[in-house]
mmCIF file of C-alpha atoms in Angstrom:
data_model
loop_
_atom_site.group_PDB
_atom_site.id
_atom_site.type_symbol
_atom_site.label_atom_id
_atom_site.label_comp_id
_atom_site.label_asym_id
_atom_site.label_seq_id
_atom_site.Cartn_x
_atom_site.Cartn_y
_atom_site.Cartn_z
ATOM 1 C CA MET A 771 0.089 -0.036 -0.025
ATOM 2 C CA ILE A 772 2.941 2.402 0.915
ATOM 3 C CA PHE A 773 4.669 1.108 -1.820
ATOM 4 C CA SER A 774 1.963 2.141 -4.537
ATOM 5 C CA LYS A 775 1.338 5.296 -2.963
ATOM 6 C CA GLU A 776 5.065 6.357 -3.537
ATOM 7 C CA ASN A 777 5.043 4.674 -6.666
ATOM 8 C CA LYS A 778 2.101 7.009 -7.880
ATOM 9 C CA LYS A 779 4.073 9.984 -6.628
ATOM 10 C CA ALA A 780 7.332 9.182 -8.193
ATOM 11 C CA LYS A 781 5.409 8.752 -11.365
ATOM 12 C CA GLU A 782 3.625 12.082 -11.100
ATOM 13 C CA LEU A 783 7.189 13.916 -9.975
ATOM 14 C CA ASP A 784 8.580 12.198 -13.171
ATOM 15 C CA LYS A 785 5.961 13.497 -15.444
ATOM 16 C CA LEU A 786 6.579 17.132 -14.011
ATOM 17 C CA ILE A 787 10.128 16.760 -14.309
ATOM 18 C CA GLU A 788 9.634 15.688 -17.984
ATOM 19 C CA LYS A 789 7.272 18.502 -18.822
ATOM 20 C CA LYS A 790 9.961 21.165 -16.727
ATOM 21 C CA GLN A 791 6.804 22.055 -14.686
ATOM 22 C CA LEU A 792 8.043 21.147 -11.347
ATOM 23 C CA LYS A 793 7.023 24.592 -10.127
ATOM 24 C CA ASN A 794 3.358 23.347 -10.355
ATOM 25 C CA SER A 795 4.255 20.602 -7.899
ATOM 26 C CA LYS A 796 2.781 21.081 -4.248
ATOM 27 C CA GLU A 797 5.198 18.937 -2.675
ATOM 28 C CA PHE A 798 8.393 19.638 -4.720
ATOM 29 C CA ALA A 799 7.871 23.293 -5.709
ATOM 30 C CA GLY A 800 10.764 24.080 -4.020
ATOM 31 C CA LEU A 801 13.284 22.023 -5.696
ATOM 32 C CA SER A 802 12.554 23.584 -9.053
ATOM 33 C CA ASN A 803 15.614 25.920 -8.388
ATOM 34 C CA THR A 804 17.683 23.157 -6.882
ATOM 35 C CA LEU A 805 17.500 21.238 -10.282
ATOM 36 C CA ASP A 806 18.384 24.632 -12.149
ATOM 37 C CA ILE A 807 21.500 24.648 -10.040
ATOM 38 C CA LEU A 808 22.195 20.954 -10.486
ATOM 39 C CA GLN A 809 22.528 22.003 -14.295
ATOM 40 C CA PHE A 810 24.770 24.820 -13.238
ATOM 41 C CA LEU A 811 26.650 22.209 -11.681
ATOM 42 C CA LYS A 812 27.271 20.304 -15.058
ATOM 43 C CA GLU A 813 29.186 23.356 -16.411
ATOM 44 C CA GLN A 814 31.603 23.653 -13.358
ATOM 45 C CA THR A 815 32.833 20.195 -13.925
ATOM 46 C CA PRO A 816 36.576 20.640 -14.763
ATOM 47 C CA GLU A 817 37.199 20.334 -18.592
ATOM 48 C CA ILE A 818 39.438 17.992 -19.865
ATOM 49 C CA GLU A 819 41.339 17.522 -23.174
ATOM 50 C CA LEU A 820 40.707 13.822 -23.883
ATOM 51 C CA LYS A 821 44.016 11.894 -24.160
ATOM 52 C CA PRO A 822 44.651 9.924 -26.965
ATOM 53 C CA ILE A 823 43.801 6.534 -26.739
ATOM 54 C CA TYR A 824 45.612 3.782 -29.007
ATOM 55 C CA PHE A 825 42.944 1.385 -30.153
ATOM 56 C CA ALA A 826 44.859 -1.314 -31.870
ATOM 57 C CA GLU A 827 43.182 -2.570 -35.164
ATOM 58 C CA LYS A 828 41.259 -5.997 -35.167
ATOM 59 C CA GLN A 829 40.990 -7.951 -38.019
ATOM 60 C CA SER A 830 37.388 -8.440 -39.204
ATOM 61 C CA LYS A 831 35.854 -11.500 -38.796
ATOM 62 C CA LYS A 832 35.928 -12.485 -42.366
ATOM 63 C CA LEU A 833 39.552 -12.831 -42.585
ATOM 64 C CA ASN A 834 39.501 -14.630 -39.159
ATOM 65 C CA LEU A 835 37.237 -17.053 -40.349
ATOM 66 C CA VAL A 836 39.735 -19.139 -42.669
ATOM 67 C CA PRO A 837 42.119 -19.809 -40.063
ATOM 68 C CA LYS A 838 39.498 -20.785 -37.226
ATOM 69 C CA LEU A 839 37.923 -23.550 -39.677
ATOM 70 C CA ALA A 840 41.216 -24.845 -40.606
ATOM 71 C CA PHE A 841 42.295 -24.955 -36.927
ATOM 72 C CA SER A 842 39.127 -26.637 -35.902
ATOM 73 C CA MET A 843 39.469 -29.216 -38.894
ATOM 74 C CA ALA A 844 42.890 -30.053 -37.782
ATOM 75 C CA VAL A 845 41.755 -30.647 -34.244
ATOM 76 C CA VAL A 846 38.943 -32.780 -35.434
ATOM 77 C CA LEU A 847 41.456 -34.792 -37.618
ATOM 78 C CA ILE A 848 43.763 -35.294 -34.590
ATOM 79 C CA VAL A 849 41.134 -36.197 -32.259
ATOM 80 C CA PHE A 850 39.900 -38.594 -34.611
ATOM 81 C CA GLY A 851 43.413 -40.166 -35.439
ATOM 82 C CA ILE A 852 44.184 -40.739 -31.607
ATOM 83 C CA LEU A 853 40.797 -42.270 -31.278
ATOM 84 C CA SER A 854 41.397 -44.677 -34.092
ATOM 85 C CA PHE A 855 44.519 -46.085 -32.130
ATOM 86 C CA LEU A 856 43.038 -46.402 -28.760
ATOM 87 C CA PRO A 857 41.663 -50.053 -28.108
ATOM 88 C CA VAL A 858 37.796 -49.890 -28.212
ATOM 89 C CA LYS A 859 36.204 -50.921 -24.802
ATOM 90 C CA GLU A 860 32.925 -53.296 -25.076
ATOM 91 C CA LYS A 861 30.313 -51.488 -23.621
ATOM 92 C CA LYS A 862 28.561 -53.268 -21.096
ATOM 93 C CA LEU A 863 25.037 -54.031 -22.131
ATOM 94 C CA SER A 864 22.126 -53.340 -19.790
ATOM 95 C CA GLY A 865 19.909 -56.029 -18.479
ATOM 96 C CA LEU A 866 17.479 -55.588 -20.850
ATOM 97 C CA ASN A 867 19.612 -55.419 -23.915
ATOM 98 C CA GLN A 868 20.962 -58.701 -22.979
ATOM 99 C CA LYS A 869 18.285 -60.607 -22.333
ATOM 100 C CA ALA A 870 16.888 -59.578 -25.875
ATOM 101 C CA ILE A 871 19.921 -60.365 -27.495
ATOM 102 C CA ALA A 872 19.985 -64.091 -25.698
ATOM 103 C CA LYS A 873 16.445 -64.736 -27.098
ATOM 104 C CA GLU A 874 17.697 -63.211 -30.454
ATOM 105 C CA LEU A 875 20.406 -65.765 -30.174
ATOM 106 C CA GLU A 876 18.256 -68.697 -29.166
ATOM 107 C CA ILE A 877 16.141 -68.203 -32.490
ATOM 108 C CA ILE A 878 18.991 -67.824 -34.689
ATOM 109 C CA ASN A 879 20.552 -70.889 -33.072
ATOM 110 C CA GLN A 880 17.561 -72.708 -33.594
ATOM 111 C CA ASN A 881 17.369 -72.324 -37.163
ATOM 112 C CA SER A 882 20.957 -72.329 -38.028
ATOM 113 C CA PRO A 883 22.548 -75.147 -40.157
ATOM 114 C CA ILE A 884 25.179 -75.662 -37.615
ATOM 115 C CA LYS A 885 22.441 -76.578 -35.141
ATOM 116 C CA ASN A 886 20.795 -78.810 -37.259
ATOM 117 C CA LEU A 887 23.881 -80.569 -37.863
ATOM 118 C CA GLU A 888 24.268 -81.151 -34.325
ATOM 119 C CA ILE A 889 21.091 -82.606 -34.011
ATOM 120 C CA ASN A 890 21.379 -84.827 -37.113
ATOM 121 C CA GLN A 891 25.034 -86.159 -35.310
ATOM 122 C CA LYS A 892 23.338 -86.649 -32.078
ATOM 123 C CA VAL A 893 20.185 -88.887 -34.103
ATOM 124 C CA LYS A 894 23.073 -90.823 -35.982
ATOM 125 C CA ARG A 895 24.451 -91.455 -32.744
ATOM 126 C CA ALA A 896 21.434 -92.536 -31.278
ATOM 127 C CA ILE A 897 20.441 -94.848 -34.307
ATOM 128 C CA SER A 898 23.488 -96.887 -34.872
ATOM 129 C CA PRO A 899 25.300 -97.830 -31.701
ATOM 130 C CA SER A 900 29.090 -96.733 -31.089
ATOM 131 C CA LYS A 901 31.592 -99.662 -33.263
ATOM 132 C CA ASN A 902 33.506 -99.641 -29.987
ATOM 133 C CA LEU A 903 30.894 -101.028 -27.973
ATOM 134 C CA GLU A 904 29.629 -103.761 -31.004
ATOM 135 C CA GLY A 905 33.439 -104.776 -31.023
ATOM 136 C CA LEU A 906 33.831 -105.244 -27.564
ATOM 137 C CA GLN A 907 30.476 -107.473 -27.640
ATOM 138 C CA ILE A 908 32.105 -109.402 -30.735
ATOM 139 C CA ASP A 909 35.053 -109.843 -28.677
ATOM 140 C CA ALA A 910 33.178 -111.211 -25.731
ATOM 141 C CA ILE A 911 31.165 -113.237 -27.870
ATOM 142 C CA GLN A 912 34.496 -115.078 -29.425
ATOM 143 C CA LYS A 913 35.982 -115.544 -26.034
ATOM 144 C CA GLU A 914 32.909 -117.188 -24.962
ATOM 145 C CA SER A 915 32.754 -119.331 -28.254
ATOM 146 C CA ASN A 916 36.627 -120.185 -27.878
ATOM 147 C CA SER A 917 36.215 -121.371 -24.263
ATOM 148 C CA LEU A 918 33.158 -123.419 -25.484
ATOM 149 C CA LYS A 919 35.129 -124.718 -28.239
ATOM 150 C CA LEU A 920 37.880 -125.520 -25.783
ATOM 151 C CA ASP A 921 35.417 -127.299 -23.200
ATOM 152 C CA LEU A 922 34.317 -129.413 -26.149
ATOM 153 C CA GLN A 923 37.699 -130.226 -27.315
ATOM 154 C CA LYS A 924 38.565 -131.388 -23.723
ATOM 155 C CA LYS A 925 35.312 -133.237 -23.478
ATOM 156 C CA GLN A 926 36.171 -135.316 -26.593
ATOM 157 C CA GLU A 927 39.462 -136.052 -25.368
ATOM 158 C CA ILE A 928 38.390 -137.036 -22.310
ATOM 159 C CA ASN A 929 35.872 -139.381 -24.177
ATOM 160 C CA ASP A 930 38.529 -140.608 -26.426
ATOM 161 C CA LEU A 931 40.737 -141.533 -23.675
ATOM 162 C CA LEU A 932 37.784 -143.168 -21.892
ATOM 163 C CA ASN A 933 37.152 -145.257 -24.676
ATOM 164 C CA ASN A 934 40.268 -146.304 -25.628
ATOM 165 C CA LEU A 935 40.428 -147.724 -22.061
ATOM 166 C CA MET W 1290 28.020 12.477 -34.453
ATOM 167 C CA LYS W 1291 27.450 11.809 -38.408
ATOM 168 C CA ASP W 1292 25.581 8.472 -39.115
ATOM 169 C CA GLU W 1293 26.025 6.677 -35.644
ATOM 170 C CA LYS W 1294 24.771 3.294 -36.492
ATOM 171 C CA GLU W 1295 27.211 3.129 -39.461
ATOM 172 C CA ILE W 1296 30.331 4.115 -37.037
ATOM 173 C CA ILE W 1297 29.215 1.694 -34.837
ATOM 174 C CA LYS W 1298 29.062 -1.210 -37.554
ATOM 175 C CA GLN W 1299 32.437 -0.409 -38.642
ATOM 176 C CA ALA W 1300 33.896 -0.169 -35.017
ATOM 177 C CA LYS W 1301 32.371 -3.572 -34.444
ATOM 178 C CA GLN W 1302 34.162 -4.659 -37.407
ATOM 179 C CA GLY W 1303 37.433 -4.044 -35.659
ATOM 180 C CA ASN W 1304 38.247 -0.308 -37.359
ATOM 181 C CA ALA W 1305 40.190 1.651 -35.041
ATOM 182 C CA GLN W 1306 39.425 4.931 -36.638
ATOM 183 C CA ALA W 1307 35.543 4.469 -36.120
ATOM 184 C CA PHE W 1308 35.714 3.636 -32.834
ATOM 185 C CA SER W 1309 38.223 6.939 -31.906
ATOM 186 C CA LEU W 1310 35.061 8.860 -33.266
ATOM 187 C CA ILE W 1311 32.893 7.268 -30.636
ATOM 188 C CA TYR W 1312 35.582 8.365 -27.931
ATOM 189 C CA GLN W 1313 35.604 11.858 -29.430
ATOM 190 C CA GLU W 1314 32.077 11.962 -29.140
ATOM 191 C CA TYR W 1315 31.513 10.520 -25.752
ATOM 192 C CA GLY W 1316 34.723 10.807 -23.896
ATOM 193 C CA LYS W 1317 33.835 14.078 -22.354
ATOM 194 C CA GLN W 1318 30.749 13.011 -20.955
ATOM 195 C CA ILE W 1319 31.740 9.474 -19.597
ATOM 196 C CA PHE W 1320 34.842 11.547 -18.008
ATOM 197 C CA ARG W 1321 32.353 13.765 -16.096
ATOM 198 C CA PHE W 1322 30.156 11.190 -14.776
ATOM 199 C CA ILE W 1323 33.445 9.710 -13.658
ATOM 200 C CA TYR W 1324 34.457 12.648 -11.982
ATOM 201 C CA TRP W 1325 31.051 13.128 -10.128
ATOM 202 C CA ARG W 1326 31.852 9.763 -8.377
ATOM 203 C CA THR W 1327 35.675 10.048 -8.042
ATOM 204 C CA SER W 1328 35.975 13.581 -7.707
ATOM 205 C CA ASP W 1329 39.420 12.907 -8.564
ATOM 206 C CA LYS W 1330 40.857 14.716 -12.058
ATOM 207 C CA HIS W 1331 43.416 12.366 -12.526
ATOM 208 C CA LEU W 1332 42.033 9.429 -11.310
ATOM 209 C CA SER W 1333 39.014 10.172 -13.519
ATOM 210 C CA GLU W 1334 40.948 10.198 -16.629
ATOM 211 C CA ASP W 1335 42.750 6.826 -15.964
ATOM 212 C CA ILE W 1336 39.286 5.246 -15.258
ATOM 213 C CA LEU W 1337 38.160 6.920 -18.565
ATOM 214 C CA GLN W 1338 40.997 5.263 -20.460
ATOM 215 C CA GLU W 1339 40.294 2.096 -19.070
ATOM 216 C CA VAL W 1340 36.667 2.365 -19.827
ATOM 217 C CA PHE W 1341 37.224 2.849 -23.587
ATOM 218 C CA LEU W 1342 39.847 0.113 -23.816
ATOM 219 C CA LYS W 1343 37.310 -2.248 -22.291
ATOM 220 C CA ALA W 1344 34.575 -0.555 -24.659
ATOM 221 C CA TRP W 1345 37.028 -1.332 -27.525
ATOM 222 C CA ASP W 1346 37.652 -4.855 -26.587
ATOM 223 C CA ASN W 1347 33.776 -5.776 -26.072
ATOM 224 C CA ILE W 1348 32.589 -3.546 -28.663
ATOM 225 C CA LYS W 1349 31.655 -6.616 -30.889
ATOM 226 C CA ASN W 1350 29.134 -7.683 -28.270
ATOM 227 C CA TYR W 1351 27.408 -4.245 -28.039
ATOM 228 C CA LYS W 1352 23.566 -4.798 -29.463
ATOM 229 C CA ASP W 1353 22.122 -1.858 -30.234
ATOM 230 C CA ARG W 1354 18.624 -2.897 -30.214
ATOM 231 C CA SER W 1355 18.898 -3.236 -26.696
ATOM 232 C CA PHE W 1356 20.190 0.395 -25.724
ATOM 233 C CA SER W 1357 21.912 2.997 -27.154
ATOM 234 C CA ILE W 1358 25.684 3.162 -27.425
ATOM 235 C CA ARG W 1359 25.801 5.795 -24.755
ATOM 236 C CA ALA W 1360 23.998 4.257 -22.030
ATOM 237 C CA TRP W 1361 26.039 1.169 -22.934
ATOM 238 C CA LEU W 1362 29.593 3.293 -22.139
ATOM 239 C CA TYR W 1363 27.769 4.690 -19.167
ATOM 240 C CA ARG W 1364 27.296 1.235 -17.674
ATOM 241 C CA ILE W 1365 30.930 0.091 -18.211
ATOM 242 C CA ALA W 1366 32.066 3.157 -16.735
ATOM 243 C CA ARG W 1367 29.542 2.594 -13.971
ATOM 244 C CA ASN W 1368 31.045 -1.112 -13.429
ATOM 245 C CA THR W 1369 34.691 -0.081 -13.818
ATOM 246 C CA ILE W 1370 33.982 2.529 -10.923
ATOM 247 C CA ILE W 1371 32.473 -0.303 -8.823
ATOM 248 C CA ASP W 1372 35.230 -2.584 -9.456
ATOM 249 C CA TYR W 1373 38.010 0.206 -8.365
ATOM 250 C CA TYR W 1374 35.865 1.094 -5.046
ATOM 251 C CA ARG W 1375 35.834 -2.889 -4.195
ATOM 252 C CA VAL W 1376 39.397 -2.554 -3.448
ATOM 253 C CA LYS W 1377 39.606 1.361 -2.515
ATOM 254 C CA LYS W 1378 36.850 2.778 -0.093
ATOM 255 C CA PRO W 1379 35.403 5.953 -1.825
ATOM 256 C CA THR W 1380 36.327 9.234 -0.290
ATOM 257 C CA VAL W 1381 34.057 11.391 -2.711
ATOM 258 C CA SER W 1382 34.292 15.017 -1.982
ATOM 259 C CA LEU W 1383 33.030 17.839 -4.399
ATOM 260 C CA GLU W 1384 35.509 20.070 -2.962
ATOM 261 C CA GLU W 1385 37.300 20.692 -6.099
ATOM 262 C CA ILE W 1386 34.073 21.658 -7.883
ATOM 263 C CA SER W 1387 33.693 25.397 -6.920
ATOM 264 C CA PHE W 1388 31.549 28.379 -7.958
ATOM 265 C CA ASP W 1389 33.710 30.784 -9.985
ATOM 266 C CA LEU W 1390 32.100 34.162 -8.865
ATOM 267 C CA ALA W 1391 34.302 36.020 -11.370
ATOM 268 C CA SER W 1392 33.389 34.031 -14.589
ATOM 269 C CA SER W 1393 29.978 33.824 -13.662
ATOM 270 C CA HIS W 1394 28.820 37.390 -15.105
ATOM 271 C CA LEU W 1395 26.268 37.914 -12.747
ATOM 272 C CA GLU W 1396 25.419 41.057 -10.589
ATOM 273 C CA ALA W 1397 27.111 40.517 -6.973
ATOM 274 C CA PRO W 1398 24.017 39.736 -4.734
ATOM 275 C CA GLU W 1399 22.442 37.537 -7.316
ATOM 276 C CA ALA W 1400 25.889 35.764 -7.748
ATOM 277 C CA THR W 1401 26.360 35.440 -4.037
ATOM 278 C CA ASN W 1402 22.653 33.653 -3.703
ATOM 279 C CA ILE W 1403 23.660 31.412 -6.493
ATOM 280 C CA LYS W 1404 26.881 30.222 -4.653
ATOM 281 C CA ILE W 1405 24.786 29.471 -1.379
ATOM 282 C CA GLU W 1406 22.414 27.320 -3.216
ATOM 283 C CA PHE W 1407 25.364 25.909 -5.137
ATOM 284 C CA GLU W 1408 27.104 24.829 -2.070
ATOM 285 C CA LYS W 1409 24.008 23.490 -0.428
ATOM 286 C CA ALA W 1410 23.425 21.442 -4.041
ATOM 287 C CA LYS W 1411 26.908 19.835 -3.522
ATOM 288 C CA LYS W 1412 26.173 18.914 0.170
ATOM 289 C CA ALA W 1413 23.289 17.613 -0.754
ATOM 290 C CA ILE W 1414 24.209 15.049 -3.663
ATOM 291 C CA GLU W 1415 27.322 14.254 -1.589
ATOM 292 C CA SER W 1416 25.254 12.927 1.046
ATOM 293 C CA LEU W 1417 23.046 10.947 -0.784
ATOM 294 C CA PRO W 1418 23.214 7.012 -0.702
ATOM 295 C CA GLU W 1419 25.349 5.978 -4.047
ATOM 296 C CA ILE W 1420 22.581 4.665 -5.961
ATOM 297 C CA GLN W 1421 20.301 8.007 -5.447
ATOM 298 C CA LYS W 1422 23.563 10.125 -6.301
ATOM 299 C CA GLU W 1423 24.097 7.900 -9.373
ATOM 300 C CA VAL W 1424 20.545 8.533 -10.717
ATOM 301 C CA ILE W 1425 20.495 12.393 -10.123
ATOM 302 C CA VAL W 1426 23.583 12.980 -11.569
ATOM 303 C CA LEU W 1427 22.674 10.552 -14.741
ATOM 304 C CA LYS W 1428 19.190 12.411 -14.857
ATOM 305 C CA PHE W 1429 19.926 16.213 -14.021
ATOM 306 C CA ILE W 1430 23.681 16.564 -15.012
ATOM 307 C CA GLU W 1431 23.900 13.909 -17.733
ATOM 308 C CA GLU W 1432 20.519 14.325 -19.137
ATOM 309 C CA LEU W 1433 19.862 10.737 -19.775
ATOM 310 C CA SER W 1434 16.375 9.167 -19.919
ATOM 311 C CA ASN W 1435 14.635 7.051 -17.453
ATOM 312 C CA LYS W 1436 15.224 3.878 -19.744
ATOM 313 C CA GLU W 1437 18.643 4.579 -20.510
ATOM 314 C CA ILE W 1438 19.490 4.826 -16.547
ATOM 315 C CA ALA W 1439 17.506 1.775 -16.183
ATOM 316 C CA LYS W 1440 19.743 0.051 -18.429
ATOM 317 C CA ILE W 1441 23.111 1.525 -17.157
ATOM 318 C CA ILE W 1442 21.969 0.872 -13.244
ATOM 319 C CA GLN W 1443 20.260 -2.499 -14.453
ATOM 320 C CA LYS W 1444 16.893 -1.849 -12.749
ATOM 321 C CA SER W 1445 13.620 -1.333 -14.234
ATOM 322 C CA GLU W 1446 11.937 2.251 -15.218
ATOM 323 C CA GLY W 1447 9.734 2.180 -12.159
ATOM 324 C CA ALA W 1448 12.612 1.517 -9.935
ATOM 325 C CA VAL W 1449 14.631 4.593 -11.602
ATOM 326 C CA ARG W 1450 11.617 6.802 -10.806
ATOM 327 C CA ILE W 1451 11.310 5.770 -6.867
ATOM 328 C CA ILE W 1452 14.903 6.301 -6.808
ATOM 329 C CA GLN W 1453 14.921 9.879 -8.205
ATOM 330 C CA PHE W 1454 11.611 10.399 -6.138
ATOM 331 C CA ARG W 1455 13.717 9.357 -2.654
ATOM 332 C CA ALA W 1456 16.455 11.423 -3.786
ATOM 333 C CA LEU W 1457 14.944 14.529 -4.616
ATOM 334 C CA LYS W 1458 12.954 14.264 -1.125
ATOM 335 C CA LYS W 1459 16.276 13.848 0.599
ATOM 336 C CA ILE W 1460 17.637 16.736 -1.194
ATOM 337 C CA LYS W 1461 14.471 18.900 -0.054
ATOM 338 C CA GLU W 1462 14.694 17.893 3.575
ATOM 339 C CA ILE W 1463 18.589 19.222 3.254
ATOM 340 C CA PHE W 1464 17.483 22.246 1.996
ATOM 341 C CA LYS W 1465 15.227 22.912 4.535
ATOM 342 C CA LYS W 1466 17.473 22.577 7.463
#
C-alpha cells in the first residue's frame, strides 16, 4: 500500500520533471531552483582534453574465419587419429538388452544349419550304436565261443581216452 | 555524430578509427560521470581510459537493439568505478567543484545567492546514498532518459522513478535545514 502510494507520487513527479513543470508541484515546487543549480553544476565540472588512446586495429571476422576453420578441422582430424589407435572397450549392455540379445541368439541358433548338423549327428549316434561297443560285444562272444570250443575239445579228448581204455 | 549506426558497425568490425570517433563523441560525458563519482581529475582520466579500452575489447558484443551506445558506455564506466572502489573505499568530496564568482557574469547579490545554493546542492548530492546520487547525476547532470538510466544501473524504469523521488525528497529535506 505504502509502496503503491510512493510509486504513484514518483510517477507524478517524473511527469512534472519531463514537462519542466516542477513549479506546479505542491510537494516539490521548492526543488525547481535546485534542479536548475544541478544543471549549473554540470558546467562547473573541470574540462579535460581527451588524451589520445591507441586502439589497436582488429582483423575483421571474415579474415579470421579461414584460419579458425582450418584450425578446428585440424583438431578434429587429430582427435579422430588418436581415437582410431585406442582399443575400443566393449560397452556393458543393460539387463534388458542382454535378455533381448540372448533371445535373438536362441532363435538364430534354432534355425541355423550348424544347429541342424548337431541334431543330425545326435540322431545318427542314437540310431547306430558305437562301433567300439559293438566290437567289445563281438570280442566277448568270440572269447565265450572259444572257451566253449576248448571245453568241447577237452570233453572229446576225455571221451577218446575213456573209449581207449 | 554523423551516421552513428554506420560508425558503430565499422567499430564492431574492428575499425579503430571508427571507434576513435565514438571516443571523441562521448569521452567528455563519460569523464564527467566518472568525475562526479570520484571527484579526482587524474583518477577520472585513468578510469576513462580503462573504460574505453574495455569498450574497444567488447564492442563486438554490443547490441544496438537493447540500448544506445552512450548508455552502454555509461554502464561500463559504472562497473569500472564499482570495481575500483571494491578495493579502495570511496572518499567522494566535491570540493574541487567550486563556483567561480568572477566568471559567472552575474550581479554581485545574485551571484552570492547562487553560490549559497550551489554549495547546498553540492552537499546535498554528496550526502545521498550511492544509487540515488548515481540516478541524480545521470538524470539532471548527464540528462539521460529514465530508460537509459534503467539500462545503466540494471533496474526497471519504475525503480529509477522511485530512486529519483526518494533522492529529491532527501535533497528537499537538506535544503529545509
